Amino acid sequence: WSHALLYQIIPSSILLGALIFGTAVVAPIAITTLGETNAGSFLRKYWIVYHRLGLFGSLFIFVLTLAASTLLQNLDTSIHLLALATFSAICFFFGLKLIPEINAARDADQNDKFKKLHLLDVILVGLAQLAIIATIVVAVTF
């Protein structure tokens, strides 16, 4: 591997680990420890921070890729990495924009709307995480 590619692999791996930890560990512990009412208050703030982490982490990887692209001989690799970081950032951006609507639907007892918006956010986060995984794969294989 090129040293430049390590600048994508390490931050992408750290970001992915933090995101997975947040959904697999923090959220379930909050719900079981705080109860549904208190957990809801905590998680409303937490998901905003989570999405911002994903957004700014993706943008950071984008900037690292731009910086590293001057060191990379393979323009195709840089283009793939930039596209994946951009896609991930867009997913987190739109997920962040959905949070107020998700909360409003929950508050208004609009369960169908809440479920649809929440599912859309889960899909966006999942796609963003897949893009981060793809970033790692591209950086490792090229």
Coordinates of C-alpha atoms in Angstrom, one line a residue:
W1 CA 0.0 0.0 0.0
S2 CA 1.0 3.5 -0.6
H3 CA 1.5 5.6 2.6
A4 CA -1.1 8.0 1.1
L5 CA -3.7 5.2 1.2
L6 CA -3.1 4.7 4.9
Y7 CA -4.4 8.2 5.4
Q8 CA -7.7 6.9 4.1
I9 CA -7.7 3.5 5.8
I10 CA -7.0 4.6 9.3
P11 CA -9.5 7.5 9.6
S12 CA -12.2 5.6 7.7
S13 CA -11.8 2.6 10.1
I14 CA -11.9 4.8 13.1
L15 CA -15.0 6.6 11.8
L16 CA -16.7 3.3 11.0
G17 CA -15.9 1.9 14.4
A18 CA -17.3 4.9 16.2
L19 CA -20.5 4.8 14.1
I20 CA -21.1 1.1 14.7
F21 CA -20.3 1.5 18.4
G22 CA -22.9 4.3 18.6
T23 CA -25.7 2.3 17.1
A24 CA -24.8 -1.1 18.5
V25 CA -23.7 -0.1 22.0
V26 CA -24.6 3.5 23.1
A27 CA -28.2 3.5 21.9
P28 CA -29.2 0.1 23.4
I29 CA -27.5 0.9 26.7
A30 CA -29.3 4.3 26.9
I31 CA -32.7 2.6 26.3
T32 CA -32.2 -0.2 28.9
T33 CA -30.5 2.0 31.5
L34 CA -32.6 5.2 31.3
G35 CA -36.0 3.8 30.3
E36 CA -37.9 4.8 27.2
T37 CA -38.9 8.4 28.3
N38 CA -35.4 9.5 29.6
A39 CA -33.7 7.6 26.8
G40 CA -35.8 9.5 24.2
S41 CA -34.6 12.8 25.6
F42 CA -31.0 11.6 25.6
L43 CA -31.2 10.0 22.1
R44 CA -32.7 13.0 20.5
K45 CA -29.5 14.9 21.3
Y46 CA -27.3 11.9 20.7
W47 CA -28.5 11.3 17.1
I48 CA -27.7 14.9 16.2
V49 CA -24.2 14.4 17.4
Y50 CA -24.0 11.0 15.7
H51 CA -25.1 12.4 12.4
R52 CA -22.7 15.3 12.7
L53 CA -19.9 12.9 13.5
G54 CA -20.7 11.0 10.3
L55 CA -21.0 14.2 8.2
F56 CA -17.8 15.8 9.4
G57 CA -15.9 12.5 9.5
S58 CA -16.9 11.9 5.9
L59 CA -15.8 15.5 5.0
F60 CA -12.6 15.0 6.8
I61 CA -11.9 11.8 4.8
F62 CA -12.8 13.8 1.6
V63 CA -10.2 16.4 2.5
L64 CA -7.6 13.8 3.4
T65 CA -8.2 12.2 0.0
L66 CA -7.7 15.5 -1.8
A67 CA -4.5 16.0 0.1
A68 CA -3.3 12.5 -0.5
S69 CA -4.3 12.5 -4.2
T70 CA -1.2 14.6 -4.9
L71 CA 0.8 11.7 -3.6
L72 CA -1.2 9.0 -5.3
Q73 CA -0.1 7.9 -8.8
N74 CA -3.6 6.4 -9.5
L75 CA -6.2 9.0 -10.3
D76 CA -8.9 6.4 -10.5
T77 CA -8.4 5.5 -6.8
S78 CA -8.6 9.1 -5.8
I79 CA -11.8 9.6 -7.8
H80 CA -13.4 6.5 -6.2
L81 CA -12.4 7.6 -2.7
L82 CA -13.7 11.1 -3.2
A83 CA -17.0 9.8 -4.6
L84 CA -17.5 7.5 -1.6
A85 CA -16.7 10.2 0.9
T86 CA -19.0 12.6 -0.9
F87 CA -21.8 10.0 -0.9
S88 CA -21.4 9.2 2.8
A89 CA -21.4 13.0 3.7
I90 CA -24.6 13.5 1.6
C91 CA -26.3 10.6 3.4
F92 CA -25.4 12.0 6.8
F93 CA -26.4 15.5 5.8
F94 CA -29.9 14.4 4.7
G95 CA -30.2 12.1 7.8
L96 CA -29.4 15.1 10.0
K97 CA -32.1 17.2 8.2
L98 CA -34.6 14.4 8.9
I99 CA -34.2 14.4 12.6
P100 CA -36.5 17.4 13.4
E101 CA -39.2 15.8 11.2
I102 CA -38.7 12.4 12.9
N103 CA -39.0 14.0 16.4
A104 CA -42.1 16.1 15.3
A105 CA -43.8 13.0 14.0
R106 CA -43.0 11.2 17.3
D107 CA -44.3 14.1 19.4
A108 CA -47.5 14.3 17.3
D109 CA -48.1 10.5 17.7
Q110 CA -48.0 10.2 13.9
N111 CA -46.6 6.7 14.2
D112 CA -46.8 5.8 10.5
K113 CA -44.9 9.0 9.5
F114 CA -42.4 8.4 12.3
K115 CA -41.7 4.8 11.2
K116 CA -41.3 5.9 7.5
L117 CA -39.0 8.8 8.3
H118 CA -37.0 6.7 10.8
L119 CA -36.6 3.9 8.3
L120 CA -35.4 6.4 5.7
D121 CA -32.8 7.7 8.2
V122 CA -31.7 4.1 9.0
I123 CA -31.3 3.4 5.3
L124 CA -29.3 6.6 4.8
V125 CA -27.0 5.8 7.7
G126 CA -26.6 2.2 6.5
L127 CA -25.7 3.4 3.0
A128 CA -23.2 5.9 4.5
Q129 CA -21.6 3.2 6.5
L130 CA -21.4 0.9 3.4
A131 CA -19.7 3.8 1.6
I132 CA -17.2 4.1 4.4
I133 CA -16.6 0.3 4.2
A134 CA -16.1 0.6 0.5
T135 CA -13.6 3.4 1.1
I136 CA -11.6 1.0 3.2
V137 CA -11.9 -1.7 0.6
V138 CA -10.9 0.6 -2.2
A139 CA -7.9 1.9 -0.3
V140 CA -6.8 -1.6 0.6
T141 CA -7.2 -3.1 -2.8
F142 CA -5.7 -0.4 -5.0

